[in-house]
Amino acid sequence: MRGRLKMPDETGRNIVRIDADMEEIVPRFLEIRAEDVNAILKALGEGDYETIRRRGHSMKGAGASYGFAAVTDIGSSIENAAKIGASEEIRRLINELSAYLERVEVIYE
Amino acid sequence: MNDKLKILIVEDDKSLLILYDMIIPDTVFEKQLVRDGVAAMEAYYSWHPDIILLDIFLPKMTGHTVLKEIREEMKDRSTAIIMSTSIDAEDDAIDCAKIGIQGYIVKPFDRKRLADMILDYYSQVDAERAEAARAQLSKRKEGRK
């Protein structure tokens, strides 16, 4: 699954091309994923792996449905890491998600 | 008489609810959107949907329990129920099929085909209304070209 995660281009951006009719709702999708980052970090501090698993599961289903395959991949990995309580792996994945959200640039076409 | 199909959409992820709301057209469907199994049962009793698009992995009451209550407690076979499940959990949908569903969609899904899939599954309980809705949907697609 992780092989689908595209590396940033030479300018450090992650370009995602999405249909123009999605333009109105994609910003909210990205906000919700940013909320996931905060919620998962909080849950990690509390040892609440069920919340982390649930958030990862949601990201997995929603990501590619919107056109963000990388979010599906990271969400799937977070869900799996939460099932075994792999806190360091979760922290690494959250850093990866955070960096992705900062670099992502959407082109509507 | 309102000839739109009433669809109850049950999904705990906010962003997917927003996406469903956008891609399931108002011209064909009257929608109610809820985020957990208890709210789904309340809407089922008070609103009597024609179709329920039901996530399996839900807070408060799972989609599996909602399905059992409708099919086994209420003995309702005429409401179309379509489960939604993640790509690595299709076995859960197969378990639901034993109780009685019209079909299931796998997330992530192809948003361009979702409304057609819903009507395909709905045709199992009412082919005539599904056909009328499909004609309406085609008209809408033509209008957008």
mmCIF file of C-alpha atoms in Angstrom:
data_model
loop_
_atom_site.group_PDB
_atom_site.id
_atom_site.type_symbol
_atom_site.label_atom_id
_atom_site.label_comp_id
_atom_site.label_asym_id
_atom_site.label_seq_id
_atom_site.Cartn_x
_atom_site.Cartn_y
_atom_site.Cartn_z
ATOM 1 C CA MET A 1 0.000 0.000 0.000
ATOM 2 C CA ARG A 2 2.735 2.448 0.927
ATOM 3 C CA GLY A 3 4.188 2.223 -2.580
ATOM 4 C CA ARG A 4 1.325 4.389 -3.805
ATOM 5 C CA LEU A 5 2.526 7.359 -1.789
ATOM 6 C CA LYS A 6 3.971 9.840 -4.256
ATOM 7 C CA MET A 7 7.104 11.730 -3.346
ATOM 8 C CA PRO A 8 7.039 15.530 -3.502
ATOM 9 C CA ASP A 9 8.179 17.100 -6.774
ATOM 10 C CA GLU A 10 11.399 19.133 -7.107
ATOM 11 C CA THR A 11 9.717 22.172 -5.553
ATOM 12 C CA GLY A 12 8.742 20.140 -2.480
ATOM 13 C CA ARG A 13 5.051 20.112 -3.311
ATOM 14 C CA ASN A 14 2.669 17.179 -3.556
ATOM 15 C CA ILE A 15 0.516 17.898 -6.582
ATOM 16 C CA VAL A 16 -2.910 16.249 -6.651
ATOM 17 C CA ARG A 17 -5.235 16.653 -9.638
ATOM 18 C CA ILE A 18 -8.919 16.587 -8.822
ATOM 19 C CA ASP A 19 -12.108 17.250 -10.803
ATOM 20 C CA ALA A 20 -13.218 20.874 -10.718
ATOM 21 C CA ASP A 21 -16.633 19.990 -9.260
ATOM 22 C CA MET A 22 -14.882 18.953 -6.039
ATOM 23 C CA GLU A 23 -13.389 22.384 -5.439
ATOM 24 C CA GLU A 24 -16.060 23.476 -2.992
ATOM 25 C CA ILE A 25 -15.609 20.543 -0.600
ATOM 26 C CA VAL A 26 -11.905 19.647 -0.798
ATOM 27 C CA PRO A 27 -10.745 22.445 1.568
ATOM 28 C CA ARG A 28 -13.038 21.038 4.278
ATOM 29 C CA PHE A 29 -11.648 17.549 3.643
ATOM 30 C CA LEU A 30 -8.123 18.863 4.239
ATOM 31 C CA GLU A 31 -9.233 20.684 7.401
ATOM 32 C CA ILE A 32 -10.760 17.476 8.755
ATOM 33 C CA ARG A 33 -7.488 15.629 8.109
ATOM 34 C CA ALA A 34 -5.620 18.369 9.981
ATOM 35 C CA GLU A 35 -8.066 17.805 12.857
ATOM 36 C CA ASP A 36 -7.121 14.112 12.682
ATOM 37 C CA VAL A 37 -3.466 15.020 13.261
ATOM 38 C CA ASN A 38 -4.309 16.875 16.481
ATOM 39 C CA ALA A 39 -6.822 14.283 17.676
ATOM 40 C CA ILE A 40 -4.415 11.405 17.097
ATOM 41 C CA LEU A 41 -1.556 13.168 18.894
ATOM 42 C CA LYS A 42 -3.859 13.832 21.854
ATOM 43 C CA ALA A 43 -5.084 10.217 21.856
ATOM 44 C CA LEU A 44 -1.480 8.992 21.653
ATOM 45 C CA GLY A 45 -0.656 10.965 24.786
ATOM 46 C CA GLU A 46 -3.590 9.293 26.550
ATOM 47 C CA GLY A 47 -2.855 5.792 25.236
ATOM 48 C CA ASP A 48 -6.264 5.804 23.541
ATOM 49 C CA TYR A 49 -5.536 3.482 20.629
ATOM 50 C CA GLU A 50 -9.206 2.910 19.833
ATOM 51 C CA THR A 51 -9.615 6.582 18.877
ATOM 52 C CA ILE A 52 -6.447 6.373 16.771
ATOM 53 C CA ARG A 53 -7.677 3.228 15.029
ATOM 54 C CA ARG A 54 -11.044 4.847 14.302
ATOM 55 C CA ARG A 55 -9.437 8.012 12.890
ATOM 56 C CA GLY A 56 -7.059 5.955 10.745
ATOM 57 C CA HIS A 57 -9.967 3.883 9.490
ATOM 58 C CA SER A 58 -11.905 7.025 8.504
ATOM 59 C CA MET A 59 -8.894 8.455 6.665
ATOM 60 C CA LYS A 60 -8.487 5.182 4.804
ATOM 61 C CA GLY A 61 -12.068 5.267 3.494
ATOM 62 C CA ALA A 62 -12.247 8.961 2.728
ATOM 63 C CA GLY A 63 -8.811 9.708 1.227
ATOM 64 C CA ALA A 64 -8.963 8.125 -2.206
ATOM 65 C CA SER A 65 -12.731 8.720 -2.418
ATOM 66 C CA TYR A 66 -11.757 12.391 -2.651
ATOM 67 C CA GLY A 67 -8.750 11.687 -4.871
ATOM 68 C CA PHE A 68 -6.048 11.665 -2.166
ATOM 69 C CA ALA A 69 -4.662 8.131 -2.376
ATOM 70 C CA ALA A 70 -1.792 9.068 -0.050
ATOM 71 C CA VAL A 71 -4.264 9.846 2.754
ATOM 72 C CA THR A 72 -5.830 6.409 2.310
ATOM 73 C CA ASP A 73 -2.385 4.800 2.517
ATOM 74 C CA ILE A 74 -1.334 6.703 5.636
ATOM 75 C CA GLY A 75 -4.742 6.096 7.267
ATOM 76 C CA SER A 76 -4.498 2.378 6.623
ATOM 77 C CA SER A 77 -1.022 2.285 8.172
ATOM 78 C CA ILE A 78 -2.217 4.277 11.200
ATOM 79 C CA GLU A 79 -5.130 1.904 11.692
ATOM 80 C CA ASN A 80 -2.818 -1.111 11.567
ATOM 81 C CA ALA A 81 -0.270 0.483 13.910
ATOM 82 C CA ALA A 82 -3.038 1.344 16.399
ATOM 83 C CA LYS A 83 -4.234 -2.265 16.467
ATOM 84 C CA ILE A 84 -0.875 -3.331 17.933
ATOM 85 C CA GLY A 85 -0.243 -0.172 19.963
ATOM 86 C CA ALA A 86 2.850 0.811 17.956
ATOM 87 C CA SER A 87 3.210 4.322 19.340
ATOM 88 C CA GLU A 88 6.498 5.230 17.616
ATOM 89 C CA GLU A 89 5.164 4.125 14.246
ATOM 90 C CA ILE A 90 1.986 6.149 14.812
ATOM 91 C CA ARG A 91 4.073 9.223 15.647
ATOM 92 C CA ARG A 92 6.122 8.738 12.477
ATOM 93 C CA LEU A 93 2.982 8.361 10.357
ATOM 94 C CA ILE A 94 1.426 11.462 11.885
ATOM 95 C CA ASN A 95 4.578 13.424 11.020
ATOM 96 C CA GLU A 96 4.277 12.073 7.497
ATOM 97 C CA LEU A 97 0.608 13.074 7.269
ATOM 98 C CA SER A 98 1.348 16.500 8.663
ATOM 99 C CA ALA A 99 4.147 17.075 6.148
ATOM 100 C CA TYR A 100 1.921 15.841 3.330
ATOM 101 C CA LEU A 101 -0.890 18.225 4.293
ATOM 102 C CA GLU A 102 1.543 21.131 4.411
ATOM 103 C CA ARG A 103 2.953 20.358 0.983
ATOM 104 C CA VAL A 104 -0.159 19.284 -0.856
ATOM 105 C CA GLU A 105 -1.249 21.448 -3.737
ATOM 106 C CA VAL A 106 -4.523 20.712 -5.463
ATOM 107 C CA ILE A 107 -5.034 21.407 -9.138
ATOM 108 C CA TYR A 108 -8.672 21.370 -10.183
ATOM 109 C CA GLU A 109 -9.277 20.354 -13.769
ATOM 110 C CA MET B 1 -46.766 12.947 -4.152
ATOM 111 C CA ASN B 2 -43.044 13.218 -3.651
ATOM 112 C CA ASP B 3 -41.503 10.700 -6.037
ATOM 113 C CA LYS B 4 -37.940 11.203 -4.858
ATOM 114 C CA LEU B 5 -36.319 8.219 -3.206
ATOM 115 C CA LYS B 6 -35.683 8.765 0.489
ATOM 116 C CA ILE B 7 -32.138 7.751 1.335
ATOM 117 C CA LEU B 8 -30.760 7.608 4.848
ATOM 118 C CA ILE B 9 -26.965 7.916 4.779
ATOM 119 C CA VAL B 10 -25.164 6.621 7.855
ATOM 120 C CA GLU B 11 -21.452 7.396 8.035
ATOM 121 C CA ASP B 12 -19.318 8.528 10.957
ATOM 122 C CA ASP B 13 -16.614 10.297 8.948
ATOM 123 C CA LYS B 14 -17.585 13.959 8.447
ATOM 124 C CA SER B 15 -15.733 14.318 5.164
ATOM 125 C CA LEU B 16 -17.447 11.287 3.635
ATOM 126 C CA LEU B 17 -20.849 12.630 4.672
ATOM 127 C CA ILE B 18 -20.013 15.888 2.883
ATOM 128 C CA LEU B 19 -18.948 13.915 -0.179
ATOM 129 C CA TYR B 20 -22.094 11.755 -0.164
ATOM 130 C CA ASP B 21 -24.204 14.868 0.183
ATOM 131 C CA MET B 22 -22.540 16.380 -2.864
ATOM 132 C CA ILE B 23 -22.587 13.388 -5.185
ATOM 133 C CA ILE B 24 -25.998 11.898 -4.375
ATOM 134 C CA PRO B 25 -28.200 14.272 -6.371
ATOM 135 C CA ASP B 26 -31.087 16.203 -4.779
ATOM 136 C CA THR B 27 -33.035 15.920 -8.019
ATOM 137 C CA VAL B 28 -33.428 12.164 -7.516
ATOM 138 C CA PHE B 29 -33.018 11.604 -3.776
ATOM 139 C CA GLU B 30 -34.324 13.154 -0.605
ATOM 140 C CA LYS B 31 -31.504 12.733 1.909
ATOM 141 C CA GLN B 32 -31.005 12.450 5.631
ATOM 142 C CA LEU B 33 -27.465 12.153 6.939
ATOM 143 C CA VAL B 34 -26.525 10.800 10.373
ATOM 144 C CA ARG B 35 -23.267 9.783 12.029
ATOM 145 C CA ASP B 36 -24.015 6.859 14.349
ATOM 146 C CA GLY B 37 -26.131 3.741 14.657
ATOM 147 C CA VAL B 38 -28.525 5.106 17.290
ATOM 148 C CA ALA B 39 -29.323 8.154 15.140
ATOM 149 C CA ALA B 40 -29.797 5.776 12.206
ATOM 150 C CA MET B 41 -32.458 3.801 14.088
ATOM 151 C CA GLU B 42 -34.219 7.007 15.169
ATOM 152 C CA ALA B 43 -34.307 8.221 11.566
ATOM 153 C CA TYR B 44 -35.458 4.804 10.382
ATOM 154 C CA TYR B 45 -38.454 4.817 12.757
ATOM 155 C CA SER B 46 -39.446 8.450 12.238
ATOM 156 C CA TRP B 47 -38.632 9.020 8.559
ATOM 157 C CA HIS B 48 -39.166 5.591 6.882
ATOM 158 C CA PRO B 49 -36.432 5.748 4.222
ATOM 159 C CA ASP B 50 -36.627 3.746 0.980
ATOM 160 C CA ILE B 51 -32.873 3.122 1.046
ATOM 161 C CA ILE B 52 -30.269 3.045 3.798
ATOM 162 C CA LEU B 53 -26.599 3.460 2.924
ATOM 163 C CA LEU B 54 -25.089 2.004 6.061
ATOM 164 C CA ASP B 55 -21.499 2.043 7.225
ATOM 165 C CA ILE B 56 -20.556 -1.086 9.190
ATOM 166 C CA PHE B 57 -18.012 0.511 11.525
ATOM 167 C CA LEU B 58 -20.126 3.033 13.474
ATOM 168 C CA PRO B 59 -20.086 4.517 16.974
ATOM 169 C CA LYS B 60 -22.846 3.773 19.554
ATOM 170 C CA MET B 61 -24.379 0.929 17.520
ATOM 171 C CA THR B 62 -22.650 -0.887 14.659
ATOM 172 C CA GLY B 63 -24.104 -1.068 11.180
ATOM 173 C CA HIS B 64 -24.374 -4.824 11.653
ATOM 174 C CA THR B 65 -26.639 -4.317 14.692
ATOM 175 C CA VAL B 66 -28.739 -1.710 12.855
ATOM 176 C CA LEU B 67 -29.189 -4.171 10.006
ATOM 177 C CA LYS B 68 -30.218 -6.982 12.378
ATOM 178 C CA GLU B 69 -32.731 -4.773 14.134
ATOM 179 C CA ILE B 70 -34.374 -3.776 10.858
ATOM 180 C CA ARG B 71 -34.366 -7.212 9.240
ATOM 181 C CA GLU B 72 -34.857 -9.502 12.245
ATOM 182 C CA GLU B 73 -36.688 -7.433 14.889
ATOM 183 C CA MET B 74 -38.792 -5.294 12.552
ATOM 184 C CA LYS B 75 -39.077 -8.039 9.908
ATOM 185 C CA ASP B 76 -38.640 -5.292 7.303
ATOM 186 C CA ARG B 77 -37.520 -6.687 3.953
ATOM 187 C CA SER B 78 -38.746 -3.798 1.800
ATOM 188 C CA THR B 79 -36.245 -1.114 2.830
ATOM 189 C CA ALA B 80 -33.202 -1.417 0.594
ATOM 190 C CA ILE B 81 -30.035 -1.643 2.675
ATOM 191 C CA ILE B 82 -26.639 -1.071 1.106
ATOM 192 C CA MET B 83 -23.644 -1.539 3.376
ATOM 193 C CA SER B 84 -20.471 0.479 3.006
ATOM 194 C CA THR B 85 -17.245 -1.114 4.065
ATOM 195 C CA SER B 86 -13.531 -0.577 3.707
ATOM 196 C CA ILE B 87 -11.468 -2.357 1.113
ATOM 197 C CA ASP B 88 -9.884 -4.793 3.571
ATOM 198 C CA ALA B 89 -13.124 -5.672 5.377
ATOM 199 C CA GLU B 90 -15.328 -7.108 2.655
ATOM 200 C CA ASP B 91 -15.889 -10.197 4.818
ATOM 201 C CA ASP B 92 -17.961 -7.989 7.138
ATOM 202 C CA ALA B 93 -20.268 -7.151 4.232
ATOM 203 C CA ILE B 94 -20.549 -10.830 3.372
ATOM 204 C CA ASP B 95 -21.665 -11.483 6.977
ATOM 205 C CA CYS B 96 -24.305 -8.788 6.495
ATOM 206 C CA ALA B 97 -25.417 -10.409 3.239
ATOM 207 C CA LYS B 98 -26.466 -13.466 5.261
ATOM 208 C CA ILE B 99 -28.904 -11.260 7.185
ATOM 209 C CA GLY B 100 -30.220 -9.587 4.036
ATOM 210 C CA ILE B 101 -28.808 -6.643 2.118
ATOM 211 C CA GLN B 102 -29.212 -5.479 -1.468
ATOM 212 C CA GLY B 103 -25.487 -4.945 -1.930
ATOM 213 C CA TYR B 104 -22.440 -3.137 -0.640
ATOM 214 C CA ILE B 105 -19.985 -0.486 -1.698
ATOM 215 C CA VAL B 106 -16.301 -0.575 -0.930
ATOM 216 C CA LYS B 107 -14.512 2.543 0.339
ATOM 217 C CA PRO B 108 -12.630 4.261 -1.197
ATOM 218 C CA PHE B 109 -15.331 4.308 -3.880
ATOM 219 C CA ASP B 110 -15.713 5.660 -7.394
ATOM 220 C CA ARG B 111 -17.804 8.753 -6.781
ATOM 221 C CA LYS B 112 -18.947 8.975 -10.407
ATOM 222 C CA ARG B 113 -20.629 5.582 -10.185
ATOM 223 C CA LEU B 114 -22.110 5.792 -6.704
ATOM 224 C CA ALA B 115 -25.627 7.021 -7.589
ATOM 225 C CA ASP B 116 -25.911 4.409 -10.351
ATOM 226 C CA MET B 117 -24.819 1.671 -7.964
ATOM 227 C CA ILE B 118 -27.397 2.750 -5.410
ATOM 228 C CA LEU B 119 -30.143 2.549 -8.046
ATOM 229 C CA ASP B 120 -28.878 -0.831 -9.273
ATOM 230 C CA TYR B 121 -29.211 -2.211 -5.765
ATOM 231 C CA TYR B 122 -32.540 -0.465 -5.142
ATOM 232 C CA SER B 123 -34.033 -2.072 -8.266
ATOM 233 C CA GLN B 124 -34.070 -5.366 -6.321
ATOM 234 C CA VAL B 125 -36.843 -4.032 -4.078
ATOM 235 C CA ASP B 126 -38.663 -1.749 -6.543
ATOM 236 C CA ALA B 127 -37.572 -2.033 -10.178
ATOM 237 C CA GLU B 128 -40.159 0.463 -11.427
ATOM 238 C CA ARG B 129 -39.167 3.305 -9.093
ATOM 239 C CA ALA B 130 -35.488 2.550 -9.653
ATOM 240 C CA GLU B 131 -36.027 2.859 -13.401
ATOM 241 C CA ALA B 132 -37.864 6.172 -13.019
ATOM 242 C CA ALA B 133 -35.050 7.479 -10.812
ATOM 243 C CA ARG B 134 -32.470 6.292 -13.311
ATOM 244 C CA ALA B 135 -34.235 8.211 -16.090
ATOM 245 C CA GLN B 136 -34.170 11.304 -13.883
ATOM 246 C CA LEU B 137 -30.476 10.783 -13.187
ATOM 247 C CA SER B 138 -29.678 10.416 -16.908
ATOM 248 C CA LYS B 139 -31.584 13.623 -17.635
ATOM 249 C CA ARG B 140 -29.479 15.399 -15.039
ATOM 250 C CA LYS B 141 -26.249 14.036 -16.509
ATOM 251 C CA GLU B 142 -27.337 15.122 -20.003
ATOM 252 C CA GLY B 143 -28.104 18.573 -18.671
ATOM 253 C CA ARG B 144 -24.579 18.894 -17.300
ATOM 254 C CA LYS B 145 -22.857 18.034 -20.602
#
